[in-house]
PDB file of C-alpha atoms in Angstrom:
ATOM      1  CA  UNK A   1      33.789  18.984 -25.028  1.00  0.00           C
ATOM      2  CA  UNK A   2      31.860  18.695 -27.961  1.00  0.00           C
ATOM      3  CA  UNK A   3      33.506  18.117 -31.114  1.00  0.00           C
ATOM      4  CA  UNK A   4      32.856  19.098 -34.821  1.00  0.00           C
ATOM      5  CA  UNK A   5      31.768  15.984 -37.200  1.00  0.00           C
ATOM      6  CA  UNK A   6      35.077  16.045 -38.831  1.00  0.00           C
ATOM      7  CA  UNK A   7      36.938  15.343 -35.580  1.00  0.00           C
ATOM      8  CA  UNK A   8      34.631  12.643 -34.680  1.00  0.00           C
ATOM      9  CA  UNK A   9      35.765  11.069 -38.564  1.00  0.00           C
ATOM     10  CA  UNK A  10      39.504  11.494 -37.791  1.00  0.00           C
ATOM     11  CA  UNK A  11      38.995   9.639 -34.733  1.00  0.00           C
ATOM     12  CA  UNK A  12      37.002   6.741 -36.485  1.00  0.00           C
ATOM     13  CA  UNK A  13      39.960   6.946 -38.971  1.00  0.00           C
ATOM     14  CA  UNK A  14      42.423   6.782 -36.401  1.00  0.00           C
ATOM     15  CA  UNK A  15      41.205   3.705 -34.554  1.00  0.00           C
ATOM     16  CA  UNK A  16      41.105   1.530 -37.843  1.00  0.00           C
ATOM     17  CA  UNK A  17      44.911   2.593 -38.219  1.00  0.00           C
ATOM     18  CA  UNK A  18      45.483   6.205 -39.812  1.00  0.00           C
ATOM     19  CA  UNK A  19      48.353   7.172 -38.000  1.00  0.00           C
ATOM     20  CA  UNK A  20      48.053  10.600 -40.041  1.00  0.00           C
ATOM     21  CA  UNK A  21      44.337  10.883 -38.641  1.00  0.00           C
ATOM     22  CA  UNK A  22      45.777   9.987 -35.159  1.00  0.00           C
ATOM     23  CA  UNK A  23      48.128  13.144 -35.128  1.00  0.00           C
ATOM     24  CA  UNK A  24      45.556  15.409 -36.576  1.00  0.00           C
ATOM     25  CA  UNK A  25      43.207  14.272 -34.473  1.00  0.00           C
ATOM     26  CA  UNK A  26      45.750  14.814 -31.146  1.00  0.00           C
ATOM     27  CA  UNK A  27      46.248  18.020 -32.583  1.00  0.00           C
ATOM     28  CA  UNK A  28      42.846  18.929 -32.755  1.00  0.00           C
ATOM     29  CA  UNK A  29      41.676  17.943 -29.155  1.00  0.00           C
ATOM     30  CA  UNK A  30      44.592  19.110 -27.573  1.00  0.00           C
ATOM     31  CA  UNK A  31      43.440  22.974 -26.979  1.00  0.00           C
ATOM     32  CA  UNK A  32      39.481  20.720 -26.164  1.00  0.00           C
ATOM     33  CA  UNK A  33      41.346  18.613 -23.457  1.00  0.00           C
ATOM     34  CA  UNK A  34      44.097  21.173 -21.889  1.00  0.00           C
ATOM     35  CA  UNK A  35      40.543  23.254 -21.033  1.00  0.00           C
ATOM     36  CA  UNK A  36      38.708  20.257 -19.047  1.00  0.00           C
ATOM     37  CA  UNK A  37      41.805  19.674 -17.570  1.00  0.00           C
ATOM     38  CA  UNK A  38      41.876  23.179 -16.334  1.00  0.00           C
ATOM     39  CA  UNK A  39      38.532  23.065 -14.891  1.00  0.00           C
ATOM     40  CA  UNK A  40      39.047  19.945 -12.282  1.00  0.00           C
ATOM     41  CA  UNK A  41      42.698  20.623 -11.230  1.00  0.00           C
ATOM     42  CA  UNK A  42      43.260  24.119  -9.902  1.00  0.00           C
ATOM     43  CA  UNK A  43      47.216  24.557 -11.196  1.00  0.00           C
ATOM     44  CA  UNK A  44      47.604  25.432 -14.995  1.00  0.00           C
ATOM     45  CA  UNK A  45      51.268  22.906 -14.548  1.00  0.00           C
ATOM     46  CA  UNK A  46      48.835  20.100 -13.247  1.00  0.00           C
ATOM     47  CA  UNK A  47      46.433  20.578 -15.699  1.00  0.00           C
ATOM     48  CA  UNK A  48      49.010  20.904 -18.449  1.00  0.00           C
ATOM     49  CA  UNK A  49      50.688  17.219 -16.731  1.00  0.00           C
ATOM     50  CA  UNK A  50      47.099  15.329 -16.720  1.00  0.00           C
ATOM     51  CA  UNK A  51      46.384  16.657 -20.758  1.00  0.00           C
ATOM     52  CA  UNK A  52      49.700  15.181 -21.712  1.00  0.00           C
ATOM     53  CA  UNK A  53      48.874  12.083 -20.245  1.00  0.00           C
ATOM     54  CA  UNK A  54      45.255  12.413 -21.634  1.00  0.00           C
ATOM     55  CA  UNK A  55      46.408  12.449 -25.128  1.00  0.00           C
ATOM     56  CA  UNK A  56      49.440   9.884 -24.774  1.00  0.00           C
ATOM     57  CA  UNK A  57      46.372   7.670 -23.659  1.00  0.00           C
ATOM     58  CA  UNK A  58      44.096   8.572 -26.319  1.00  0.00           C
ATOM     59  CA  UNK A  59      47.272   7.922 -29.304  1.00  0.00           C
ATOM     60  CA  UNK A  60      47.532   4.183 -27.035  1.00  0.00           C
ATOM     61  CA  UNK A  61      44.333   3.137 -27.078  1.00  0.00           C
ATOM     62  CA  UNK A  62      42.428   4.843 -30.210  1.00  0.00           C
ATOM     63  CA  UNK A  63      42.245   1.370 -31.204  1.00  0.00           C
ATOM     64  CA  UNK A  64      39.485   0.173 -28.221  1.00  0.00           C
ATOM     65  CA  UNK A  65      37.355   3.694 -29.397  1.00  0.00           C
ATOM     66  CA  UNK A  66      34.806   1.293 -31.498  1.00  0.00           C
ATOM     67  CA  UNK A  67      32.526   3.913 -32.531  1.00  0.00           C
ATOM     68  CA  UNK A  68      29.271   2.847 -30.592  1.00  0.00           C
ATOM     69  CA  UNK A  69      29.235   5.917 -29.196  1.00  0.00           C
ATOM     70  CA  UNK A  70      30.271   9.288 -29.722  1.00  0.00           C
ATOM     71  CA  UNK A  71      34.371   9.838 -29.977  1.00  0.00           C
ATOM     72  CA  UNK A  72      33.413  13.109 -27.630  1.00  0.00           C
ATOM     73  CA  UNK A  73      31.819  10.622 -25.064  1.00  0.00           C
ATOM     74  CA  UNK A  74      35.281   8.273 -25.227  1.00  0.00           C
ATOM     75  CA  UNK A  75      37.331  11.365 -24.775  1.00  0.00           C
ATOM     76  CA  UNK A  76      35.200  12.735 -21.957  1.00  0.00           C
ATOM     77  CA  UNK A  77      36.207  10.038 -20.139  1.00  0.00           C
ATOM     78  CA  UNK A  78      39.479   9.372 -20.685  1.00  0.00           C
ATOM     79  CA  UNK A  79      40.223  13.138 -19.817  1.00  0.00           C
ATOM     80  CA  UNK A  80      38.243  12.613 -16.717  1.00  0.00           C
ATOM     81  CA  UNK A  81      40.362   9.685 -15.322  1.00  0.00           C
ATOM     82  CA  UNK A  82      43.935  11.076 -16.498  1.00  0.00           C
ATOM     83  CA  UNK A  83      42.769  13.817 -14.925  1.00  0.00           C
ATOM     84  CA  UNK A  84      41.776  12.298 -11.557  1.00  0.00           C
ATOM     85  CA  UNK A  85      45.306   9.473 -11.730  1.00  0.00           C
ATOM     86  CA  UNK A  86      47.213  13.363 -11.991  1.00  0.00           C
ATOM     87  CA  UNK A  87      45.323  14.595  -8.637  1.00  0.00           C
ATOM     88  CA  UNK A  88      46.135  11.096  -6.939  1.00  0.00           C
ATOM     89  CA  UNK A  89      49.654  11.366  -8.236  1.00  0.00           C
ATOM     90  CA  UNK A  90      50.254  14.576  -6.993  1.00  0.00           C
ATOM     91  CA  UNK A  91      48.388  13.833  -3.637  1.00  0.00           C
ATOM     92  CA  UNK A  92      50.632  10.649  -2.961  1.00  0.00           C
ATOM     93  CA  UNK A  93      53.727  13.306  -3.770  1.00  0.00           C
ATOM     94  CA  UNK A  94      52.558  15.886  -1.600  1.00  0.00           C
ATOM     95  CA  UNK A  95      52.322  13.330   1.657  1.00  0.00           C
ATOM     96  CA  UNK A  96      55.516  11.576   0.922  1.00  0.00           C
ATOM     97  CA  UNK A  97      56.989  15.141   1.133  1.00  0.00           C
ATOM     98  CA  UNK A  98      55.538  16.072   4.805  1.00  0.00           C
ATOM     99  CA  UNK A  99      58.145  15.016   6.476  1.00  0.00           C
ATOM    100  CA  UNK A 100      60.538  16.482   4.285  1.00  0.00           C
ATOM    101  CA  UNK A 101      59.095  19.856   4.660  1.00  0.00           C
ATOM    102  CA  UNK A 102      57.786  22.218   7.306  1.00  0.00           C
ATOM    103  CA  UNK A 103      54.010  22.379   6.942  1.00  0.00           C
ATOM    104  CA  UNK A 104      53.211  25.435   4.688  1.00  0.00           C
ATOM    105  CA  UNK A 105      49.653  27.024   4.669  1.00  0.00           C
ATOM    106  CA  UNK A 106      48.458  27.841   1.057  1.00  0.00           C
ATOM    107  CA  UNK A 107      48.604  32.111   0.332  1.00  0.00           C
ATOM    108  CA  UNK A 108      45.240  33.428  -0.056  1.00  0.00           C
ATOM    109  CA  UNK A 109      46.082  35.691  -2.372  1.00  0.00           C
ATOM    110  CA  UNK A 110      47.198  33.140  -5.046  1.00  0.00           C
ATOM    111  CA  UNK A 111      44.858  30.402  -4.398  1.00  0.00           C
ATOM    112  CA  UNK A 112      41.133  31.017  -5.212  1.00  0.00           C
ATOM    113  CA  UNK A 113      38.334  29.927  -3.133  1.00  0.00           C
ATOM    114  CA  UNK A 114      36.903  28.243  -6.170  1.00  0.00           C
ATOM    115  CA  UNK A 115      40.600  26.239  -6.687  1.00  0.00           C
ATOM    116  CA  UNK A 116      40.240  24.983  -3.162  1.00  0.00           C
ATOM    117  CA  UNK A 117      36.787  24.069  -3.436  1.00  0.00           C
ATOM    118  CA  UNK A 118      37.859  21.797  -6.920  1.00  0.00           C
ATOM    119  CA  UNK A 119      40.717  20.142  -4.583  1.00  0.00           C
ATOM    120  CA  UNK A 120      37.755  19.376  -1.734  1.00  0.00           C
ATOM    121  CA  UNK A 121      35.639  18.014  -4.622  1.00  0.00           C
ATOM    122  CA  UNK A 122      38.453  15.429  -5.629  1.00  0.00           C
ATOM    123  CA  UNK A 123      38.804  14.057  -2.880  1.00  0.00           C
ATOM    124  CA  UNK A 124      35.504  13.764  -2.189  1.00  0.00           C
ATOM    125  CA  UNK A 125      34.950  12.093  -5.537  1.00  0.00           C
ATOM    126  CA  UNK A 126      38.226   9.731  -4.482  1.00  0.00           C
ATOM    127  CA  UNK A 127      36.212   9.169  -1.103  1.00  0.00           C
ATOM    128  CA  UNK A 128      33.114   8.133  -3.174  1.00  0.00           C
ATOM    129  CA  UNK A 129      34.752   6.195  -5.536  1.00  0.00           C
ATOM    130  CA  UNK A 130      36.589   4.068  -2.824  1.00  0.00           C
ATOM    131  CA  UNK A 131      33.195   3.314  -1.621  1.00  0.00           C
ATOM    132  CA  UNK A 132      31.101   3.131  -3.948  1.00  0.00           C
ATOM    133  CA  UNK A 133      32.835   3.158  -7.482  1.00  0.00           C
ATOM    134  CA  UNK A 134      29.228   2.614  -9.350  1.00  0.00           C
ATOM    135  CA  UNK A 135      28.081   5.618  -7.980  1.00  0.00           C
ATOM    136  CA  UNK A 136      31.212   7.545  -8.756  1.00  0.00           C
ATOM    137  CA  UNK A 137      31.317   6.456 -12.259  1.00  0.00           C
ATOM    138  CA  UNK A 138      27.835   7.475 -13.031  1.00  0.00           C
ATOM    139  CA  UNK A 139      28.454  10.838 -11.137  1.00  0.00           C
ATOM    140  CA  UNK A 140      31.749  11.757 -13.645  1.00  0.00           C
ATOM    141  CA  UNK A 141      29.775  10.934 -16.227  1.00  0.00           C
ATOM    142  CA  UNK A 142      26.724  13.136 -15.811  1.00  0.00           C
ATOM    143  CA  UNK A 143      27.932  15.748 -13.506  1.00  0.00           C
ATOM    144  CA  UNK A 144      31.744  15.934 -15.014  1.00  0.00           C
ATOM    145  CA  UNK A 145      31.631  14.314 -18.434  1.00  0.00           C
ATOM    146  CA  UNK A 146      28.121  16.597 -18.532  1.00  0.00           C
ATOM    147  CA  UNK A 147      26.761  13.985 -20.407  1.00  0.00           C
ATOM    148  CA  UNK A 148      22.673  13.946 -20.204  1.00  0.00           C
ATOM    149  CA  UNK A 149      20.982  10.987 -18.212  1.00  0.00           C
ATOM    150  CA  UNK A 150      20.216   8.717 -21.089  1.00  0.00           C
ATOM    151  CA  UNK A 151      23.780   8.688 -22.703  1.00  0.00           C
ATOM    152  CA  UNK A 152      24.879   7.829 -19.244  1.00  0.00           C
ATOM    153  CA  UNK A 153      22.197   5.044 -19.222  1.00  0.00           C
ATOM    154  CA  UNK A 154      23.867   3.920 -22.890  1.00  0.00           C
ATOM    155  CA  UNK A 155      27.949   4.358 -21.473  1.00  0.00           C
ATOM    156  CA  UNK A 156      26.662   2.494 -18.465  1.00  0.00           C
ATOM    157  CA  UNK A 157      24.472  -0.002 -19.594  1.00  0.00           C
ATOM    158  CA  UNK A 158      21.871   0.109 -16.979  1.00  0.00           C
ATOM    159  CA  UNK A 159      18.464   1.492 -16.543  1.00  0.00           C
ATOM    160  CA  UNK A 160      17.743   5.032 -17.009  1.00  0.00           C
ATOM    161  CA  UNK A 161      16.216   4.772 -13.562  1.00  0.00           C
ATOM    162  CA  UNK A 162      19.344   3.140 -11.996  1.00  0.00           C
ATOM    163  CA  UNK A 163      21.597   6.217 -13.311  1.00  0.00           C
ATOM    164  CA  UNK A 164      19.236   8.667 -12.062  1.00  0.00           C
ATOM    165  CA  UNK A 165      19.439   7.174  -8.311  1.00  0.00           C
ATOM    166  CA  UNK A 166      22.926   6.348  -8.459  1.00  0.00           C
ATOM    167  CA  UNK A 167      23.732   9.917  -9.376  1.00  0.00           C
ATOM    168  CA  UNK A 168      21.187  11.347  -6.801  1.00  0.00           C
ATOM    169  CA  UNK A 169      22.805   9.179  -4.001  1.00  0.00           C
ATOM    170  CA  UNK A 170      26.624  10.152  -5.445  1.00  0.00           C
ATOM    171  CA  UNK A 171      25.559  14.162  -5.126  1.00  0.00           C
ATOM    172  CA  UNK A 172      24.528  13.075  -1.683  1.00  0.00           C
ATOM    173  CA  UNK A 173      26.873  11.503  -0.940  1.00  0.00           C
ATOM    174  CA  UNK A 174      29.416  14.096  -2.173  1.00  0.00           C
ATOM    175  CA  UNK A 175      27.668  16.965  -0.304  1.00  0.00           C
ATOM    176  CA  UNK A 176      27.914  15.286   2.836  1.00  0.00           C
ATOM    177  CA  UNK A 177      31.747  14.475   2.215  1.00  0.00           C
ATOM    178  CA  UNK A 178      32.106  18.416   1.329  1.00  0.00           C
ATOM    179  CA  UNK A 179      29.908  19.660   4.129  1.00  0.00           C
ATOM    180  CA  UNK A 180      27.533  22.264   4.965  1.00  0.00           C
ATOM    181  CA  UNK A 181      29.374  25.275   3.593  1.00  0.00           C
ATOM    182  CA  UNK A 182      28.789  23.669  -0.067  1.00  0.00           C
ATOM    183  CA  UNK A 183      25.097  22.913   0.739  1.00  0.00           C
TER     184      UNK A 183
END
């Protein structure tokens, strides 16, 4: 999601106070942050659900963006984590509703291998994150986030080192949780 200079200075403008900045800036990101939502949950509904949420967050707490870092980089992960609280959500939903409903299997024709394959990967990063959340943070960061290794060194404040193992051991660990038919 990277953004144009003049985004970046509405959302520096926003988090001193510009409420005009804020809704230009909402405005701007939305079409940015519907797409990345779109890409980890598999249902254009969901997706449209977690970018809702994504940008009610980001007109909350524009103030706590302090600039040290990229706007882009702030939005990133705020997207991510809306994102992954929608997939939760909708998980807790779907298994309060078993018992309601007769167990249906998923139509092949209308669900893509690759939109399966996202859902595996969510709950694998839920799996990971229960476990382990440092390695799951660094993980979103570099692998979701696609931010490179030293900006996730800078987010994190660790070692460059330490990101680079803690991301090797997440994508392990991730693999293993998926198994062999994603190796």
């Amino acid at each position: 999601m990277a953004l144009d200079d003049t985004t970046e200075e509405l959302a520096r403008s926003a988090a001193r106070g510009d409420h005009r900045a804020l809704g230009e800036l909402l405005r701007r990101i939305e079409p940015d942050v519907l797409r990345h939502c779109e890409r980890l949950l598999p249902y254009r509904q969901d997706a449209e659900e977690a970018a809702q949420d994504t940008l009610l967050a980001v007109a909350r707490n524009i103030a706590r963006f302090e600039g040290r870092a990229k706007f882009s980089t702030w939005l990133h992960i705020v997207t991510v984590n809306c994102a992954r609280t929608t997939y939760r959500s909708l998980k807790r939903r779907s298994s309060e509703q078993v018992e309601e409903l007769p167990e249906q299997r998923p139509d092949p024709q209308r669900v893509s291998v690759i939109a399966g394959s996202r859902l595996d990967l969510l709950d694998a990063m839920e799996a990971l994150e229960a476990e382990r959340p440092d390695l799951a943070q660094a993980l979103v960061l570099r692998d979701i986030c696609q931010l490179d290794y030293a900006e996730v060194a800078d987010q994190l404040k660790i070692p460059l080192g330490t990101v680079k193992s803690r991301i090797h051991q997440a994508r392990k660990y991730v693999q293993s949780a998926l198994g062999e038919a994603y190796g």
